[in-house]
CSV table of C-alpha atoms and ligand atoms in Angstrom, one decimal:
chain,number,residue,atom,x,y,z
A,1,UNK,CA,-24.7,4.2,-19.3
A,2,UNK,CA,-23.3,1.2,-17.6
A,3,UNK,CA,-21.2,1.6,-14.6
A,4,UNK,CA,-18.1,0.1,-16.4
A,5,UNK,CA,-18.4,2.4,-19.3
A,6,UNK,CA,-18.5,5.3,-17.0
A,7,UNK,CA,-15.2,4.0,-15.3
A,8,UNK,CA,-13.6,3.7,-18.4
A,9,UNK,CA,-14.6,7.1,-19.6
A,10,UNK,CA,-13.5,8.9,-16.3
A,11,UNK,CA,-10.5,7.0,-15.2
A,12,UNK,CA,-8.0,9.3,-17.2
A,13,UNK,CA,-9.1,12.1,-14.9
A,14,UNK,CA,-7.8,10.4,-11.9
A,15,UNK,CA,-4.7,12.2,-10.3
A,16,UNK,CA,-2.3,9.4,-9.3
A,17,UNK,CA,0.2,11.4,-7.3
A,18,UNK,CA,-0.4,9.5,-4.2
A,19,UNK,CA,-1.6,6.2,-5.8
A,20,UNK,CA,0.1,3.2,-4.5
A,21,UNK,CA,1.9,0.8,-6.8
A,22,UNK,CA,2.2,-2.5,-4.9
A,23,UNK,CA,-1.1,-1.9,-2.7
A,24,UNK,CA,-4.4,-2.7,-4.5
A,25,UNK,CA,-6.4,0.4,-5.2
A,26,UNK,CA,-9.3,0.9,-7.7
A,27,UNK,CA,-9.1,2.7,-11.0
A,28,UNK,CA,-11.2,5.5,-9.7
A,29,UNK,CA,-13.5,6.4,-6.8
A,30,UNK,CA,-13.9,5.3,-3.2
A,31,UNK,CA,-13.1,1.9,-1.9
A,32,UNK,CA,-13.4,0.4,1.6
A,33,UNK,CA,-13.7,-3.3,2.8
A,34,UNK,CA,-12.4,-6.1,0.9
A,35,UNK,CA,-15.1,-8.6,-0.1
A,36,UNK,CA,-15.3,-12.3,-1.4
A,37,UNK,CA,-11.5,-12.6,-1.1
A,38,UNK,CA,-11.0,-16.0,-2.8
A,39,UNK,CA,-8.9,-18.5,-4.7
A,40,UNK,CA,-10.9,-19.6,-7.7
A,41,UNK,CA,-9.9,-21.7,-10.7
A,42,UNK,CA,-6.2,-20.9,-10.2
A,43,UNK,CA,-6.5,-17.2,-9.5
A,44,UNK,CA,-7.1,-14.9,-6.7
A,45,UNK,CA,-10.2,-12.8,-6.9
A,46,UNK,CA,-10.8,-9.7,-4.8
A,47,UNK,CA,-14.0,-7.9,-4.6
A,48,UNK,CA,-14.4,-4.6,-2.7
A,49,UNK,CA,-16.8,-2.2,-1.4
A,50,UNK,CA,-16.8,0.4,-4.2
A,51,UNK,CA,-18.3,3.8,-5.1
A,52,UNK,CA,-16.9,4.6,-8.4
A,53,UNK,CA,-18.6,8.0,-8.8
A,54,UNK,CA,-16.8,9.9,-6.2
A,55,UNK,CA,-14.0,9.7,-3.7
A,56,UNK,CA,-16.6,9.6,-0.9
A,57,UNK,CA,-18.7,6.5,0.3
A,58,UNK,CA,-21.9,6.2,-1.5
A,59,UNK,CA,-24.3,3.4,-2.7
A,60,UNK,CA,-22.2,0.4,-2.6
A,61,UNK,CA,-21.1,-1.6,-5.7
A,62,UNK,CA,-18.9,-4.6,-5.5
A,63,UNK,CA,-15.8,-3.8,-7.5
A,64,UNK,CA,-13.7,-6.9,-8.8
A,65,UNK,CA,-10.2,-7.8,-9.7
A,66,UNK,CA,-8.1,-10.9,-10.0
A,67,UNK,CA,-4.4,-11.7,-9.7
A,68,UNK,CA,-2.0,-14.7,-10.3
A,69,UNK,CA,0.5,-13.4,-7.8
A,70,UNK,CA,-1.3,-11.0,-5.3
A,71,UNK,CA,0.9,-8.2,-6.5
A,72,UNK,CA,-0.3,-7.5,-10.1
A,73,UNK,CA,-4.1,-7.2,-10.5
A,74,UNK,CA,-6.5,-7.0,-13.4
A,75,UNK,CA,-9.5,-4.7,-13.0
A,76,UNK,CA,-12.6,-6.6,-14.0
A,77,UNK,CA,-16.2,-5.4,-14.6
A,78,UNK,CA,-18.2,-4.5,-11.5
A,79,UNK,CA,-19.6,-7.7,-10.0
A,80,UNK,CA,-22.7,-6.2,-8.1
A,81,UNK,CA,-24.6,-3.0,-8.5
A,82,UNK,CA,-27.4,-2.0,-6.2
A,83,UNK,CA,-30.2,-2.4,-8.6
A,84,UNK,CA,-32.8,-4.6,-6.9
A,85,UNK,CA,-35.5,-3.3,-4.4
A,86,UNK,CA,-33.8,-5.3,-1.6
A,87,UNK,CA,-30.4,-3.9,-2.2
A,88,UNK,CA,-31.0,-0.5,-3.9
A,89,UNK,CA,-29.3,1.2,-0.9
A,90,UNK,CA,-26.0,-0.7,-1.4
A,91,UNK,CA,-24.5,-4.0,-1.7
A,92,UNK,CA,-22.7,-4.3,1.4
A,93,UNK,CA,-19.8,-6.5,2.6
A,94,UNK,CA,-19.8,-10.3,2.3
A,95,UNK,CA,-17.8,-13.3,1.3
A,96,UNK,CA,-17.3,-15.9,-1.4
A,97,UNK,CA,-17.4,-19.6,-1.6
A,98,UNK,CA,-16.1,-21.9,-4.4
A,99,UNK,CA,-18.3,-24.9,-5.1
A,100,UNK,CA,-16.9,-26.9,-8.0
A,101,UNK,CA,-17.2,-24.9,-10.9
A,102,UNK,CA,-19.2,-22.1,-9.3
A,103,UNK,CA,-18.3,-19.0,-7.4
A,104,UNK,CA,-21.0,-18.1,-5.0
A,105,UNK,CA,-21.1,-14.5,-3.4
A,106,UNK,CA,-23.1,-13.8,-0.2
A,107,UNK,CA,-23.6,-10.2,0.6
A,108,UNK,CA,-26.0,-7.7,2.4
A,109,UNK,CA,-28.6,-5.9,0.5
A,110,UNK,CA,-29.4,-2.5,2.0
A,111,UNK,CA,-32.8,-0.8,1.4
A,112,UNK,CA,-35.0,1.4,3.5
A,113,UNK,CA,-38.2,0.4,5.2
A,114,UNK,CA,-40.4,2.9,7.0
A,115,UNK,CA,-37.5,5.3,7.5
A,116,UNK,CA,-35.1,2.6,8.9
A,117,UNK,CA,-32.3,0.8,7.2
A,118,UNK,CA,-33.3,-2.7,6.4
A,119,UNK,CA,-30.2,-5.0,6.1
A,120,UNK,CA,-30.9,-8.5,4.5
A,121,UNK,CA,-28.5,-11.4,3.3
A,122,UNK,CA,-28.5,-12.2,-0.5
A,123,UNK,CA,-26.8,-14.7,-2.8
A,124,UNK,CA,-25.3,-14.2,-6.2
A,125,UNK,CA,-23.6,-16.9,-8.3
A,126,UNK,CA,-21.2,-17.1,-11.3
A,127,UNK,CA,-19.6,-19.8,-13.3
A,128,UNK,CA,-17.0,-17.8,-15.1
A,129,UNK,CA,-15.9,-15.7,-12.4
A,130,UNK,CA,-16.8,-12.6,-14.3
A,131,UNK,CA,-20.7,-12.4,-14.5
A,132,UNK,CA,-22.8,-12.6,-11.5
A,133,UNK,CA,-26.5,-13.7,-11.4
A,134,UNK,CA,-28.5,-12.5,-8.1
A,135,UNK,CA,-30.5,-15.4,-6.9
A,136,UNK,CA,-34.2,-15.4,-7.5
A,137,UNK,CA,-34.7,-16.2,-3.8
A,138,UNK,CA,-33.1,-13.1,-2.6
A,139,UNK,CA,-33.3,-11.9,0.2
A,140,UNK,CA,-32.4,-15.4,1.7
A,141,UNK,CA,-32.1,-14.1,5.3
A,142,UNK,CA,-34.2,-11.4,6.4
A,143,UNK,CA,-36.9,-10.1,9.1
A,144,UNK,CA,-38.3,-13.7,8.9
A,145,UNK,CA,-35.2,-15.0,10.7
A,146,UNK,CA,-34.3,-11.9,13.0
A,147,UNK,CA,-36.1,-9.1,14.5
A,148,UNK,CA,-33.1,-6.5,14.2
A,149,UNK,CA,-32.6,-5.9,10.4
A,150,UNK,CA,-31.3,-2.4,11.1
A,151,UNK,CA,-27.7,-3.7,11.9
A,152,UNK,CA,-27.4,-7.0,10.4
A,153,UNK,CA,-24.7,-7.5,7.8
A,154,UNK,CA,-21.4,-8.9,6.4
A,155,UNK,CA,-22.3,-12.7,5.9
A,156,UNK,CA,-19.4,-15.1,6.2
A,157,UNK,CA,-20.4,-18.0,4.0
A,158,UNK,CA,-18.8,-21.4,4.6
A,159,UNK,CA,-19.5,-25.2,4.2
A,160,UNK,CA,-19.5,-27.9,6.6
A,161,UNK,CA,-20.4,-31.5,6.4
A,162,UNK,CA,-22.5,-30.7,3.2
A,163,UNK,CA,-24.4,-27.9,4.7
A,164,UNK,CA,-23.9,-24.3,4.0
A,165,UNK,CA,-23.4,-21.8,7.0
A,166,UNK,CA,-23.4,-18.1,7.3
A,167,UNK,CA,-22.0,-15.9,10.1
A,168,UNK,CA,-23.7,-12.6,10.3
A,169,UNK,CA,-22.8,-9.5,12.4
A,170,UNK,CA,-25.7,-8.2,14.5
A,171,UNK,CA,-26.2,-6.3,17.7
A,172,UNK,CA,-28.6,-6.6,20.8
A,173,UNK,CA,-29.0,-3.7,23.2
A,174,UNK,CA,-25.7,-1.9,21.9
A,175,UNK,CA,-23.5,-5.1,22.2
A,176,UNK,CA,-22.4,-6.8,19.3
A,177,UNK,CA,-22.6,-10.5,18.4
A,178,UNK,CA,-22.2,-13.0,15.6
A,179,UNK,CA,-25.3,-15.1,14.5
A,180,UNK,CA,-25.0,-18.3,12.7
A,181,UNK,CA,-27.5,-19.6,10.1
A,182,UNK,CA,-27.6,-22.8,8.3
A,183,UNK,CA,-29.0,-24.0,4.8
A,184,UNK,CA,-29.1,-27.2,2.6
A,185,UNK,CA,-29.6,-25.4,-0.7
A,186,UNK,CA,-28.5,-21.7,-0.4
A,187,UNK,CA,-32.2,-20.8,-0.8
A,188,UNK,CA,-33.9,-21.7,2.5
A,189,UNK,CA,-32.0,-20.7,5.7
A,190,UNK,CA,-32.7,-21.3,9.3
A,191,UNK,CA,-31.2,-19.4,12.5
A,192,UNK,CA,-28.8,-21.8,14.2
A,193,UNK,CA,-27.3,-20.1,17.1
A,194,UNK,CA,-25.8,-17.0,18.7
A,195,UNK,CA,-22.2,-18.0,17.8
A,196,UNK,CA,-20.5,-15.5,20.1
A,197,UNK,CA,-21.5,-12.4,22.0
A,198,UNK,CA,-19.2,-9.5,22.8
A,199,UNK,CA,-18.6,-8.7,26.4
A,200,UNK,CA,-19.9,-5.0,26.9
A,201,UNK,CA,-16.6,-3.3,26.5
A,202,UNK,CA,-15.8,-5.2,23.2
A,203,UNK,CA,-17.8,-3.2,20.8
A,204,UNK,CA,-21.4,-2.4,19.8
A,205,UNK,CA,-21.2,-4.1,16.5
A,206,UNK,CA,-18.8,-6.8,15.2
A,207,UNK,CA,-18.6,-6.0,11.5
A,208,UNK,CA,-17.2,-8.4,8.8
A,209,UNK,CA,-16.9,-11.7,10.7
A,210,UNK,CA,-14.4,-14.4,9.3
A,211,UNK,CA,-13.7,-17.9,10.7
A,212,UNK,CA,-11.0,-20.4,9.8
A,213,UNK,CA,-8.8,-23.0,11.2
A,214,UNK,CA,-5.1,-22.0,11.7
A,215,UNK,CA,-2.4,-24.4,13.1
A,216,UNK,CA,-4.8,-26.6,15.2
A,217,UNK,CA,-7.1,-23.6,16.6
A,218,UNK,CA,-10.2,-21.8,15.3
A,219,UNK,CA,-9.9,-18.2,14.7
A,220,UNK,CA,-12.7,-15.7,14.6
A,221,UNK,CA,-12.1,-12.5,13.2
A,222,UNK,CA,-14.3,-9.5,13.8
A,223,UNK,CA,-14.1,-5.6,13.1
A,224,UNK,CA,-15.8,-4.1,16.3
A,225,UNK,CA,-16.9,-0.5,16.4
A,226,UNK,CA,-16.1,1.2,19.8
A,227,UNK,CA,-14.0,-1.6,21.3
A,228,UNK,CA,-12.9,0.0,24.6
A,229,UNK,CA,-9.1,1.2,24.6
A,230,UNK,CA,-6.9,-0.7,26.9
A,231,UNK,CA,-3.7,0.9,27.4
A,232,UNK,CA,-2.1,1.3,23.9
A,233,UNK,CA,-4.6,-1.3,22.4
A,234,UNK,CA,-7.8,-0.7,20.5
A,235,UNK,CA,-7.2,3.1,20.3
A,236,UNK,CA,-8.9,3.4,17.0
A,237,UNK,CA,-12.6,3.9,17.3
A,238,UNK,CA,-12.9,0.8,14.6
A,239,UNK,CA,-10.6,-2.0,15.7
A,240,UNK,CA,-9.7,-5.4,14.0
A,241,UNK,CA,-9.7,-8.3,16.5
A,242,UNK,CA,-8.9,-12.0,16.2
A,243,UNK,CA,-10.1,-14.4,18.9
A,244,UNK,CA,-8.4,-17.6,19.2
A,245,UNK,CA,-10.4,-20.7,20.4
A,246,UNK,CA,-12.5,-23.7,19.3
A,247,UNK,CA,-15.8,-24.0,17.8
A,248,UNK,CA,-18.1,-26.3,19.8
A,249,UNK,CA,-20.0,-28.0,16.9
A,250,UNK,CA,-22.4,-29.6,19.3
A,251,UNK,CA,-23.8,-26.1,20.3
A,252,UNK,CA,-22.7,-24.2,17.4
A,253,UNK,CA,-20.8,-21.6,19.5
A,254,UNK,CA,-17.4,-20.3,19.8
A,255,UNK,CA,-15.3,-20.8,22.9
A,256,UNK,CA,-12.7,-18.1,23.0
A,257,UNK,CA,-9.6,-18.7,24.7
A,258,UNK,CA,-7.7,-15.4,24.1
A,259,UNK,CA,-7.9,-12.3,21.8
A,260,UNK,CA,-5.8,-9.4,20.6
A,261,UNK,CA,-5.9,-6.6,17.9
A,262,UNK,CA,-4.5,-7.5,14.6
A,263,UNK,CA,-2.8,-4.4,13.5
A,264,UNK,CA,-1.4,-1.6,15.8
A,265,UNK,CA,-1.4,1.2,13.2
A,266,UNK,CA,-3.8,3.9,12.3
A,267,UNK,CA,-5.4,2.5,9.1
A,268,UNK,CA,-6.4,-1.1,9.0
A,269,UNK,CA,-10.0,-2.4,9.0
A,270,UNK,CA,-12.5,-5.2,7.9
A,271,UNK,CA,-9.8,-7.8,7.1
A,272,UNK,CA,-10.8,-11.0,5.2
A,273,UNK,CA,-8.8,-14.2,4.5
A,274,UNK,CA,-8.7,-17.0,2.1
A,275,UNK,CA,-6.9,-20.3,1.7
A,276,UNK,CA,-5.0,-20.8,-1.4
A,277,UNK,CA,-3.7,-24.0,-3.3
A,278,UNK,CA,-0.5,-23.9,-1.3
A,279,UNK,CA,-2.8,-24.1,1.7
A,280,UNK,CA,-1.6,-20.7,2.9
A,281,UNK,CA,-4.1,-18.6,5.1
A,282,UNK,CA,-3.9,-15.1,3.4
A,283,UNK,CA,-5.2,-11.9,4.8
A,284,UNK,CA,-6.1,-8.7,3.2
A,285,UNK,CA,-7.8,-5.5,4.7
A,286,UNK,CA,-8.8,-1.9,4.0
A,287,UNK,CA,-5.9,0.4,4.6
A,288,UNK,CA,-8.1,3.2,5.9
A,289,UNK,CA,-10.5,3.9,8.6
A,290,UNK,CA,-13.8,5.3,9.1
A,291,UNK,CA,-14.4,8.8,10.3
A,292,UNK,CA,-11.3,10.3,9.0
A,293,UNK,CA,-10.6,13.1,6.5
A,294,UNK,CA,-9.5,11.7,3.2
A,295,UNK,CA,-6.8,13.7,1.6
A,296,UNK,CA,-7.2,12.4,-2.1
A,297,UNK,CA,-10.8,13.5,-1.8
A,298,UNK,CA,-10.0,16.9,-0.3
A,299,UNK,CA,-7.6,17.4,-3.0
A,300,UNK,CA,-9.9,16.4,-5.8
A,301,UNK,CA,-7.7,13.5,-6.9
A,302,UNK,CA,-10.9,11.3,-7.6
A,303,UNK,CA,-9.8,8.1,-5.8
A,304,UNK,CA,-9.7,7.1,-2.2
A,305,UNK,CA,-8.7,4.0,-0.2
A,306,UNK,CA,-6.4,1.0,-0.7
A,307,UNK,CA,-5.8,-2.3,0.6
A,308,UNK,CA,-2.7,-3.6,2.7
A,309,UNK,CA,-0.3,-6.1,0.8
A,310,UNK,CA,-1.7,-9.6,1.4
A,311,UNK,CA,-0.2,-11.1,4.6
A,312,UNK,CA,0.4,-14.8,5.4
A,313,UNK,CA,-1.0,-15.8,8.8
A,314,UNK,CA,0.2,-18.5,11.2
A,315,UNK,CA,-0.5,-19.1,14.8
A,316,UNK,CA,2.7,-19.4,17.1
A,317,UNK,CA,2.2,-20.0,20.6
A,318,UNK,CA,-1.3,-18.8,20.6
A,319,UNK,CA,-0.3,-15.5,18.7
A,320,UNK,CA,-1.1,-14.5,15.2
A,321,UNK,CA,2.1,-13.9,13.1
A,322,UNK,CA,1.9,-12.0,9.8
A,323,UNK,CA,4.4,-11.8,7.0
A,324,UNK,CA,3.7,-10.0,3.7
A,325,UNK,CA,3.3,-12.8,0.9
A,326,UNK,CA,6.7,-14.0,-0.7
A,327,UNK,CA,5.3,-12.9,-4.0
A,328,UNK,CA,5.9,-9.2,-3.2
A,329,UNK,CA,9.7,-10.1,-3.3
A,330,UNK,CA,9.5,-12.3,-6.1
A,331,UNK,CA,7.1,-10.5,-8.5
A,332,UNK,CA,8.0,-6.8,-8.2
A,333,UNK,CA,10.8,-5.2,-10.3
A,334,UNK,CA,13.0,-4.7,-7.4
A,335,UNK,CA,16.3,-2.8,-7.5
A,336,UNK,CA,19.5,-4.2,-5.9
A,337,UNK,CA,19.6,-3.5,-2.2
A,338,UNK,CA,21.8,-0.6,-0.9
A,339,UNK,CA,23.0,-0.2,2.8
A,340,UNK,CA,22.1,3.3,4.2
A,341,UNK,CA,23.6,4.6,7.4
A,342,UNK,CA,21.8,7.8,8.0
A,343,UNK,CA,20.1,9.4,5.1
A,344,UNK,CA,18.5,7.9,2.0
A,345,UNK,CA,17.2,10.2,-0.9
A,346,UNK,CA,15.1,8.9,-3.5
A,347,UNK,CA,11.6,7.6,-4.4
A,348,UNK,CA,9.5,6.5,-1.6
A,349,UNK,CA,8.2,3.5,-3.4
A,350,UNK,CA,10.5,1.0,-1.5
A,351,UNK,CA,11.1,-1.8,0.7
A,352,UNK,CA,13.3,-1.4,3.7
A,353,UNK,CA,14.7,-3.7,6.3
A,354,UNK,CA,16.3,-2.8,9.7
A,355,UNK,CA,17.9,-5.5,11.6
A,356,UNK,CA,18.8,-4.2,15.3
A,357,UNK,CA,19.2,-4.9,19.0
A,358,UNK,CA,18.9,-1.4,19.9
A,359,UNK,CA,16.7,1.5,20.0
A,360,UNK,CA,16.4,3.4,16.6
A,361,UNK,CA,14.3,6.0,14.8
A,362,UNK,CA,13.3,6.3,11.2
A,363,UNK,CA,11.8,9.5,9.6
A,364,UNK,CA,10.2,9.6,6.2
A,365,UNK,CA,9.7,12.9,4.7
A,366,UNK,CA,11.5,16.0,5.7
A,367,UNK,CA,12.2,17.8,8.9
A,368,UNK,CA,8.9,19.7,8.6
A,369,UNK,CA,6.7,17.1,7.0
A,370,UNK,CA,7.3,13.3,8.1
A,371,UNK,CA,6.0,10.1,9.3
A,372,UNK,CA,8.1,8.8,12.1
A,373,UNK,CA,8.7,5.2,13.4
A,374,UNK,CA,10.6,4.6,16.7
A,375,UNK,CA,11.8,2.0,19.1
A,376,UNK,CA,13.1,2.9,22.6
A,377,UNK,CA,13.9,-0.6,23.7
A,378,UNK,CA,10.4,-1.2,25.2
A,379,UNK,CA,7.9,0.5,23.0
A,380,UNK,CA,7.4,0.7,19.3
A,381,UNK,CA,5.8,4.0,18.1
A,382,UNK,CA,4.4,5.4,14.9
A,383,UNK,CA,3.8,9.2,14.9
A,384,UNK,CA,1.6,10.8,12.1
A,385,UNK,CA,1.5,14.2,14.0
A,386,UNK,CA,4.5,15.8,12.2
A,387,UNK,CA,3.0,15.7,8.8
A,388,UNK,CA,2.0,19.0,7.0
A,389,UNK,CA,-1.2,17.4,5.7
A,390,UNK,CA,-2.9,16.1,8.8
A,391,UNK,CA,-5.6,13.5,8.7
A,392,UNK,CA,-8.4,14.4,11.2
A,393,UNK,CA,-10.2,11.6,12.8
A,394,UNK,CA,-13.0,11.1,15.3
A,395,UNK,CA,-10.6,9.5,18.0
A,396,UNK,CA,-9.9,11.3,21.2
A,397,UNK,CA,-6.3,10.0,20.7
A,398,UNK,CA,-3.8,12.0,18.5
A,399,UNK,CA,-2.3,10.3,15.5
A,400,UNK,CA,0.3,8.4,17.5
A,401,UNK,CA,0.0,4.8,18.1
A,402,UNK,CA,2.2,2.6,20.3
A,403,UNK,CA,2.8,-1.1,21.3
A,404,UNK,CA,4.8,-2.4,24.0
A,405,UNK,CA,7.4,-4.9,22.6
A,406,UNK,CA,10.6,-6.3,23.7
A,407,UNK,CA,12.9,-8.9,21.9
A,408,UNK,CA,16.6,-9.8,21.8
A,409,UNK,CA,16.7,-8.7,18.1
A,410,UNK,CA,14.3,-6.8,15.8
A,411,UNK,CA,13.9,-7.4,12.2
A,412,UNK,CA,11.6,-4.5,11.1
A,413,UNK,CA,10.3,-4.6,7.6
A,414,UNK,CA,9.0,-1.3,5.9
A,415,UNK,CA,6.8,-1.3,2.8
A,416,UNK,CA,6.6,2.4,1.8
A,417,UNK,CA,4.4,2.8,-1.2
A,418,UNK,CA,3.6,6.5,-2.1
A,419,UNK,CA,0.8,7.2,0.5
A,420,UNK,CA,0.9,3.6,2.1
A,421,UNK,CA,3.1,2.5,4.8
A,422,UNK,CA,3.1,-1.0,6.4
A,423,UNK,CA,5.8,-1.9,9.2
A,424,UNK,CA,6.0,-5.3,10.4
A,425,UNK,CA,8.3,-6.2,13.3
A,426,UNK,CA,9.5,-9.7,13.8
A,427,UNK,CA,6.5,-10.9,11.9
A,428,UNK,CA,4.7,-10.3,15.3
A,429,UNK,CA,3.5,-6.8,15.4
A,430,UNK,CA,2.1,-4.9,12.3
A,431,UNK,CA,1.4,-1.1,11.8
A,432,UNK,CA,-0.4,-0.2,8.8
A,433,UNK,CA,-0.7,3.7,8.2
A,434,UNK,CA,-1.4,6.0,5.4
A,435,UNK,CA,0.3,9.4,5.1
A,436,UNK,CA,0.4,12.1,2.4
A,437,UNK,CA,3.7,14.0,2.2
A,438,UNK,CA,3.8,17.5,0.7
A,439,UNK,CA,7.6,17.4,0.4
A,440,UNK,CA,8.5,17.2,-3.2
A,441,UNK,CA,12.0,15.3,-2.6
A,442,UNK,CA,11.3,13.2,0.5
A,443,UNK,CA,14.1,11.5,2.2
A,444,UNK,CA,14.6,8.9,4.9
A,445,UNK,CA,16.5,9.6,8.0
A,446,UNK,CA,17.7,6.8,10.1
A,447,UNK,CA,19.3,7.1,13.5
A,448,UNK,CA,20.4,4.2,15.7
A,449,UNK,CA,20.6,1.5,13.0
A,450,UNK,CA,21.3,0.8,9.2
A,451,UNK,CA,18.6,0.6,6.5
A,452,UNK,CA,18.8,-2.0,3.7
A,453,UNK,CA,16.8,-0.2,0.9
A,454,UNK,CA,15.4,-1.8,-2.0
A,455,UNK,CA,13.3,0.2,-4.5
A,456,UNK,CA,10.8,-1.1,-7.0
A,457,UNK,CA,9.0,0.3,-10.0
B,1,FRU,C1,-17.4,-2.1,7.3
B,1,FRU,C2,-18.6,-1.8,7.1
B,1,FRU,C3,-19.5,-3.0,6.7
B,1,FRU,C4,-20.6,-2.7,5.7
B,1,FRU,C5,-19.6,-1.9,4.7
B,1,FRU,C6,-20.4,-0.8,4.0
B,1,FRU,O1,-16.3,-1.3,7.1
B,1,FRU,O2,-19.1,-0.7,7.6
B,1,FRU,O3,-20.1,-3.3,8.1
B,1,FRU,O4,-21.1,-3.7,5.1
B,1,FRU,O5,-18.7,-1.4,5.5
B,1,FRU,O6,-19.6,-0.2,3.0
């Protein structure tokens, strides 16, 4: 039976209680990283790490969906299955490149050699955005190019001056780095440079690199494992970090000027970006985290994982700003807004805005089962410790995340969508978090401010 037939036959078994409506999730099974996020022939394509057969990570496929508005997604046949000797352990993360009519995917093939993981880089192509052919030259980057293929993954493919380039995550003596490769024809690749190496505290491998220009600077995004906590920052074992700087194309290296984490919440990892026909730089990320218990799996709901709502990025005074794409407001069936002074009862599929100069707190759920977000005038805090259904993680920190922040006025946007919550403050600070309420009739309690609530269906 093909994987697509299996998905079709089994999707009716999925329990959708916690399934988000405006956040992307797969029809069934486990998802992690977004892959090959790209604008192709007038549509947005999203591929993703996918294990359809259970709500746990397993041999990775590339799931596939497309959208015209980044809000309503159409599920498409699975794009890549682990069916070749070089990828039978999984088709790991990668990226896409549009070349005229062609959609090129570059991904990591995983297999086992002498009891060790062997990670190699591979190409697949399509001309209809639906069927993908793996290259006969696969694997195109492997042990001929590097010594360490045990941790060597997540190629970011791009073009520059008629040559193909690929940035690949690697590690040396327990310290993450990003290696750059070059090719004229996608088949023959040569090692070009070590593009950037982590400082010892910046993580042992930099997964899922991305590179793009934004408002006059070059931005390198990586997802480091074990970036050392620094005050309230980098307190998840897996962080997502952006470096602002410049690529020196004479030496093929990245010269960083500053860096910071992208999202301050509990669930945000492996972001990827695209540029669309409106020249917007848009980011999507897995709204989950490694090493955590997964409530929808524990409950036997047969699905796990979602993506954040795509965000538009800008660089303002050297800092990344993020706002949910305008299509969210234009394309969803939104109700008219109502002002709420202390308590809102109703479905927790809603968009809410708070404008304030003062401290405030907002609680979603009930007195004994809630997600809480507060501002005390100096620090923003998201607190998941008051939920009945706790999510266990490998972090030494409890499920509270904080960010120092001060501003004359706060515009706080909350996107609450069943088990997904994203909070974006002044387009400058984002908290992405999941929560699974057991309370049957949740409500929102607000103190210190008013809420402007808009629901959607
Ligand atoms: C990041 C990651 C990637 C890898 C993929 C496997 O979350 O660990 O490095 O390619 O997930 O599913």
